[in-house]
Coordinates of C-alpha atoms in Angstrom, one line a residue:
Chain A
M1246 CA 16.3 -13.6 34.8
A1247 CA 14.4 -11.1 32.5
N1248 CA 13.1 -14.1 30.5
N1249 CA 10.9 -15.5 32.9
S1250 CA 9.4 -12.0 34.4
S1251 CA 6.1 -13.2 32.8
H1252 CA 2.5 -13.2 34.1
I1253 CA 0.9 -16.4 35.3
T1254 CA -2.8 -16.9 35.0
D1255 CA -4.3 -18.4 37.4
Y1256 CA -6.4 -22.0 36.7
K1257 CA -9.3 -20.1 38.0
V1258 CA -9.3 -17.3 35.6
L1259 CA -8.7 -19.7 32.7
T1260 CA -11.6 -21.5 33.7
R1261 CA -14.1 -18.5 34.2
V1262 CA -12.6 -17.1 30.9
L1263 CA -13.6 -21.2 29.4
L1264 CA -17.3 -20.6 31.3
V1265 CA -17.9 -17.1 29.5
L1266 CA -16.7 -18.3 26.1
M1267 CA -18.7 -21.5 26.4
F1268 CA -21.9 -19.1 27.2
L1269 CA -21.5 -17.4 24.4
T1270 CA -21.6 -19.9 21.9
F1271 CA -24.7 -20.9 23.1
L1272 CA -25.8 -17.2 23.3
T1273 CA -24.9 -16.8 19.7
I1274 CA -26.3 -20.4 18.7
S1275 CA -29.7 -18.8 20.4
V1276 CA -29.3 -15.7 18.8
T1277 CA -29.2 -16.5 15.6
S1278 CA -32.2 -19.4 15.5
Y1279 CA -34.1 -16.1 15.7
N1280 CA -34.5 -14.9 12.1
L1281 CA -33.8 -11.0 12.9
A1282 CA -33.0 -10.1 9.3
A1283 CA -29.9 -8.5 9.0
F1284 CA -28.7 -7.6 12.8
T1285 CA -28.3 -11.7 12.9
V1286 CA -25.1 -11.7 11.5
T1287 CA -23.9 -8.4 13.3
I1288 CA -25.2 -9.9 16.7
A1289 CA -23.0 -13.2 15.6
L1290 CA -19.8 -11.3 14.3
L1291 CA -20.1 -9.0 17.5
I1292 CA -20.4 -12.0 19.8
A1293 CA -17.3 -13.6 17.9
G1294 CA -15.1 -10.2 18.5
V1295 CA -16.0 -10.5 22.3
K1296 CA -15.0 -14.5 22.2
S1297 CA -12.0 -13.3 20.2
F1298 CA -10.9 -10.8 22.4
L1299 CA -10.9 -13.1 25.3
V1300 CA -9.0 -15.2 23.8
L1301 CA -6.2 -12.8 22.7
S1302 CA -6.4 -11.1 26.2
Y1303 CA -6.4 -14.0 28.4
F1304 CA -5.5 -17.3 26.9
M1305 CA -3.1 -15.8 24.9
H1306 CA -1.4 -13.7 27.3
L1307 CA -2.3 -10.1 25.7
K1308 CA -3.5 -8.5 28.6
Y1309 CA 0.1 -8.4 30.5
E1310 CA 2.7 -8.4 27.0
S1311 CA 4.4 -5.2 26.0
L1312 CA 2.2 -2.2 24.6
L1313 CA 4.1 -2.8 21.2
L1314 CA 2.6 -6.4 21.0
R1315 CA -0.5 -5.3 22.0
I1316 CA -0.4 -2.5 19.5
L1317 CA 0.7 -4.8 16.7
V1318 CA -2.3 -7.2 17.2
S1319 CA -4.7 -4.2 17.2
I1320 CA -3.0 -2.8 14.1
V1321 CA -3.7 -6.3 12.2
F1322 CA -7.3 -6.1 12.8
V1323 CA -7.6 -2.6 11.9
L1324 CA -6.1 -3.6 8.9
F1325 CA -8.1 -6.4 8.4
A1326 CA -11.5 -4.0 8.8
L1327 CA -10.2 -1.7 6.3
I1328 CA -9.4 -4.2 3.6
V1329 CA -13.3 -5.6 4.3
L1330 CA -14.5 -2.0 4.1
I1331 CA -12.2 -0.8 0.6
T1332 CA -13.6 -3.8 -0.8
F1333 CA -16.8 -3.5 -0.3
I1334 CA -17.2 0.2 -0.9
D1335 CA -15.3 -0.6 -4.5
Y1336 CA -18.4 -3.8 -4.5
S1337 CA -20.9 -1.8 -4.1
Y1338 CA -20.2 1.2 -6.5
R1339 CA -19.2 -0.3 -9.5
Chain B
M1124 CA 24.6 -4.6 34.3
S1125 CA 27.6 -4.2 37.2
D1126 CA 26.4 -7.5 38.6
T1127 CA 29.5 -9.9 37.4
N1128 CA 27.0 -12.8 36.9
I1129 CA 29.1 -14.6 34.7
H1130 CA 26.5 -17.8 33.8
T1131 CA 27.6 -20.4 31.0
E1132 CA 24.0 -19.7 30.1
E1133 CA 23.1 -20.2 26.5
H1134 CA 22.2 -16.8 24.5
R1135 CA 18.6 -16.7 24.1
N1136 CA 15.9 -14.2 24.1
D1137 CA 12.4 -15.4 24.6
D1138 CA 10.6 -11.7 24.2
A1139 CA 11.3 -12.5 20.6
S1140 CA 11.2 -16.2 19.9
K1141 CA 7.7 -15.0 21.4
L1142 CA 8.0 -11.7 19.0
G1143 CA 9.0 -14.4 16.0
M1144 CA 5.6 -16.5 16.5
W1145 CA 3.1 -13.6 16.6
L1146 CA 4.3 -12.1 13.5
F1147 CA 3.5 -15.6 12.3
I1148 CA 0.2 -15.7 13.8
F1149 CA -0.2 -12.2 12.1
T1150 CA 0.5 -14.0 8.5
E1151 CA -1.9 -16.9 9.1
L1152 CA -4.9 -14.1 10.2
L1153 CA -4.5 -12.2 7.2
L1154 CA -4.3 -15.6 5.3
F1155 CA -7.7 -16.9 6.8
G1156 CA -8.8 -13.0 6.2
G1157 CA -8.7 -13.0 2.8
L1158 CA -10.9 -16.3 2.8
F1159 CA -13.4 -14.0 4.8
L1160 CA -13.2 -11.5 2.7
V1161 CA -14.0 -13.4 -0.3
Y1162 CA -16.9 -14.9 2.2
S1163 CA -17.9 -12.2 2.3
I1164 CA -18.5 -10.5 -0.7
Y1165 CA -20.1 -14.0 -2.2
R1166 CA -22.5 -13.6 0.9
A1167 CA -23.3 -10.4 -0.4
Q1168 CA -23.5 -11.6 -3.6
Y1169 CA -26.1 -14.4 -3.3
P1170 CA -27.4 -14.3 -0.1
H1171 CA -30.3 -17.1 -0.6
N1172 CA -27.9 -19.5 -1.8
F1173 CA -25.2 -19.4 0.9
H1174 CA -28.6 -19.2 3.9
E1175 CA -29.7 -22.4 2.3
G1176 CA -26.3 -24.3 2.4
S1177 CA -25.8 -23.4 5.8
L1178 CA -28.7 -25.1 6.6
E1179 CA -27.4 -28.5 5.1
L1180 CA -24.3 -28.2 8.1
S1181 CA -25.3 -29.8 11.5
V1182 CA -25.4 -27.4 14.2
T1183 CA -25.1 -29.7 16.6
I1184 CA -21.8 -31.4 15.5
G1185 CA -20.4 -27.6 14.4
A1186 CA -21.4 -26.7 18.3
I1187 CA -19.7 -29.6 19.6
N1188 CA -16.5 -28.9 18.0
T1189 CA -16.3 -25.3 18.6
I1190 CA -16.7 -26.4 22.6
V1191 CA -14.0 -29.1 22.2
L1192 CA -11.8 -26.4 20.8
L1193 CA -12.7 -23.9 23.2
F1194 CA -11.8 -26.7 26.3
S1195 CA -8.5 -27.6 24.3
S1196 CA -7.7 -24.3 24.5
M1197 CA -8.2 -23.7 28.1
T1198 CA -6.3 -26.9 28.8
I1199 CA -3.4 -25.7 27.1
A1200 CA -2.9 -22.3 28.5
M1201 CA -3.5 -24.4 31.7
A1202 CA -0.5 -26.7 30.6
L1203 CA 1.8 -23.1 30.3
T1204 CA 0.5 -22.3 34.1
A1205 CA 1.7 -25.5 35.3
M1206 CA 4.9 -25.4 33.4
Q1207 CA 6.1 -21.9 34.8
R1208 CA 4.9 -22.9 38.5
N1209 CA 7.0 -26.0 37.8
N1210 CA 4.6 -28.8 37.7
K1211 CA 5.6 -30.9 35.6
K1212 CA 3.2 -33.4 35.6
L1213 CA 0.1 -31.3 35.4
A1214 CA 1.9 -29.6 32.6
M1215 CA 1.8 -33.0 30.0
T1216 CA -1.3 -33.8 31.2
M1217 CA -2.9 -31.1 29.8
I1218 CA -0.9 -30.8 26.9
V1219 CA -2.2 -34.8 26.3
V1220 CA -5.9 -33.7 27.2
T1221 CA -5.5 -30.8 24.5
L1222 CA -4.1 -33.6 22.1
V1223 CA -6.9 -35.8 22.8
M1224 CA -9.3 -32.9 22.0
A1225 CA -7.9 -32.1 18.8
V1226 CA -8.6 -36.0 18.2
V1227 CA -11.9 -35.4 19.2
F1228 CA -12.4 -32.4 16.8
L1229 CA -11.0 -34.6 13.9
I1230 CA -13.3 -37.6 14.3
N1231 CA -16.1 -34.7 14.2
K1232 CA -14.8 -33.4 11.1
Y1233 CA -14.7 -36.9 9.8
F1234 CA -18.0 -37.9 10.0
E1235 CA -19.3 -34.5 8.7
W1236 CA -17.6 -34.8 5.7
G1237 CA -17.9 -38.3 5.5
A1238 CA -22.0 -37.5 5.4
K1239 CA -21.2 -34.8 2.7
F1240 CA -19.1 -37.2 0.8
H1241 CA -21.5 -39.9 0.6
H1242 CA -24.3 -37.5 -0.5
G1243 CA -21.9 -36.9 -3.8
L1244 CA -20.8 -33.4 -2.0
Y1245 CA -17.3 -32.9 -2.0
P1246 CA -15.0 -30.3 -4.7
G1247 CA -14.9 -31.6 -7.6
S1248 CA -17.6 -34.2 -7.5
D1249 CA -20.5 -34.7 -10.4
L1250 CA -23.2 -33.0 -7.9
M1251 CA -21.2 -29.8 -6.9
A1252 CA -21.2 -29.3 -10.6
L1253 CA -24.4 -28.9 -10.8
L1254 CA -25.2 -26.8 -8.2
E1255 CA -26.2 -23.1 -8.3
R1256 CA -23.2 -20.5 -8.1
G1257 CA -24.6 -19.3 -5.2
H1258 CA -24.6 -23.4 -3.3
L1259 CA -21.3 -23.7 -5.4
L1260 CA -19.5 -21.1 -4.1
Y1261 CA -21.0 -21.5 -0.4
F1262 CA -19.7 -25.6 -0.8
S1263 CA -16.2 -24.6 -2.0
L1264 CA -15.8 -22.3 0.6
Y1265 CA -16.7 -24.3 3.1
F1266 CA -14.7 -27.3 2.0
F1267 CA -11.7 -24.9 1.7
M1268 CA -11.7 -23.1 4.9
T1269 CA -12.3 -26.2 7.1
A1270 CA -10.1 -28.4 5.3
L1271 CA -7.6 -25.3 5.6
H1272 CA -9.0 -25.2 9.5
A1273 CA -8.3 -28.9 10.0
F1274 CA -5.1 -29.0 8.3
H1275 CA -3.5 -26.3 11.0
I1276 CA -5.0 -28.5 13.4
I1277 CA -2.8 -31.4 12.4
V1278 CA -0.2 -28.8 12.2
G1279 CA -0.9 -27.5 15.4
M1280 CA -0.4 -31.3 17.1
V1281 CA 3.0 -32.3 15.9
L1282 CA 4.1 -28.9 16.9
L1283 CA 2.5 -30.3 20.8
I1284 CA 3.5 -33.4 20.7
V1285 CA 7.4 -31.8 19.9
V1286 CA 6.0 -29.8 23.0
L1287 CA 5.0 -32.9 25.1
L1288 CA 8.5 -35.2 24.4
R1289 CA 10.6 -32.2 25.2
V1290 CA 8.6 -31.7 28.6
K1291 CA 9.2 -35.3 29.2
S1292 CA 12.9 -34.8 28.9
N1293 CA 13.1 -31.6 30.7
R1294 CA 14.4 -29.6 27.5
I1295 CA 11.0 -27.2 28.3
H1296 CA 11.6 -26.5 32.1
A1297 CA 10.5 -23.9 34.8
H1298 CA 13.1 -21.5 33.5
K1299 CA 12.8 -22.4 29.7
Y1300 CA 9.4 -23.0 28.4
V1301 CA 9.4 -20.0 25.5
L1302 CA 8.5 -23.2 23.1
L1303 CA 5.9 -24.2 24.8
E1304 CA 4.8 -20.6 24.8
N1305 CA 4.8 -20.3 21.5
G1306 CA 3.2 -23.8 20.9
A1307 CA 0.2 -23.0 23.0
L1308 CA 0.4 -19.7 21.0
Y1309 CA -0.5 -21.4 17.6
W1310 CA -3.1 -23.4 19.0
H1311 CA -5.3 -20.0 20.1
L1312 CA -5.1 -19.0 16.9
V1313 CA -6.7 -22.2 15.8
D1314 CA -9.7 -21.8 18.4
L1315 CA -9.9 -18.1 17.5
I1316 CA -10.0 -19.5 13.8
W1317 CA -12.8 -21.4 14.5
I1318 CA -14.8 -18.5 16.5
F1319 CA -15.3 -16.8 13.5
L1320 CA -15.7 -20.1 10.8
F1321 CA -18.1 -21.8 12.9
P1322 CA -20.9 -18.4 12.6
L1323 CA -20.4 -17.8 9.7
L1324 CA -20.7 -21.0 8.0
Y1325 CA -23.1 -22.7 10.7
L1326 CA -25.3 -20.1 11.6
I1327 CA -26.7 -18.5 9.2
S1328 CA -30.3 -17.5 8.8

């Protein structure tokens, strides 16, 4: 049955991903407790990006999904990045 | 193909169902994306007010809720694995654990908001009206974004309860679990949004 040929993620993989996610959460908290000025936000967002990548890839199984779906998801994130970029350009040159 | 495989099989396409769920998730991402955009513009305009605002939130409660949601995301992923391996009992246990985690999250949120309300800080309150503009924007965004997120938690819980009942009555089984898969996807979305909400609202210095 073609409907059930999807990848099965092992419990161990899921547990490991959770541990990494928790580690990254503590890392964000400890990094942001230091005042590194503008870098704090950048680092916090970078870590959030890594965390969301892990959730998307392993918990949401994107790693094992079709290329079409992976491209679609990437397009949404690129689209959002563009919206933010264009809005900020607009605001800074008014 | 050439197989004369004539089953009385119902007409369904799991890949299409999943694609549909993903399209819905895209709209959700852009909905929250819009709010994150508003947040970043105002944060760039009122950095000090946003910083002061974030100091009034409890990082501890925020961190606990982050861990709770991450854990629940793993358990619902495990429920899917269990279902695919035809372990109905474990799948049900994992869905129940996910639901319990959702309740824990909401209870935390209740206390967090309760404390703010107690101090007279809630949308439309007299105190809110007296705040500086940047401060007002920060708390308005805080309440709106966390409330919208909490609403998604409740919707996700309803969806997972439906899934749980269907697993129980064998309408979801090892050869037909796309609803569980889509329910899990929705739950991961809720987690995904929180991954960005937590550092942006609680941890800005």
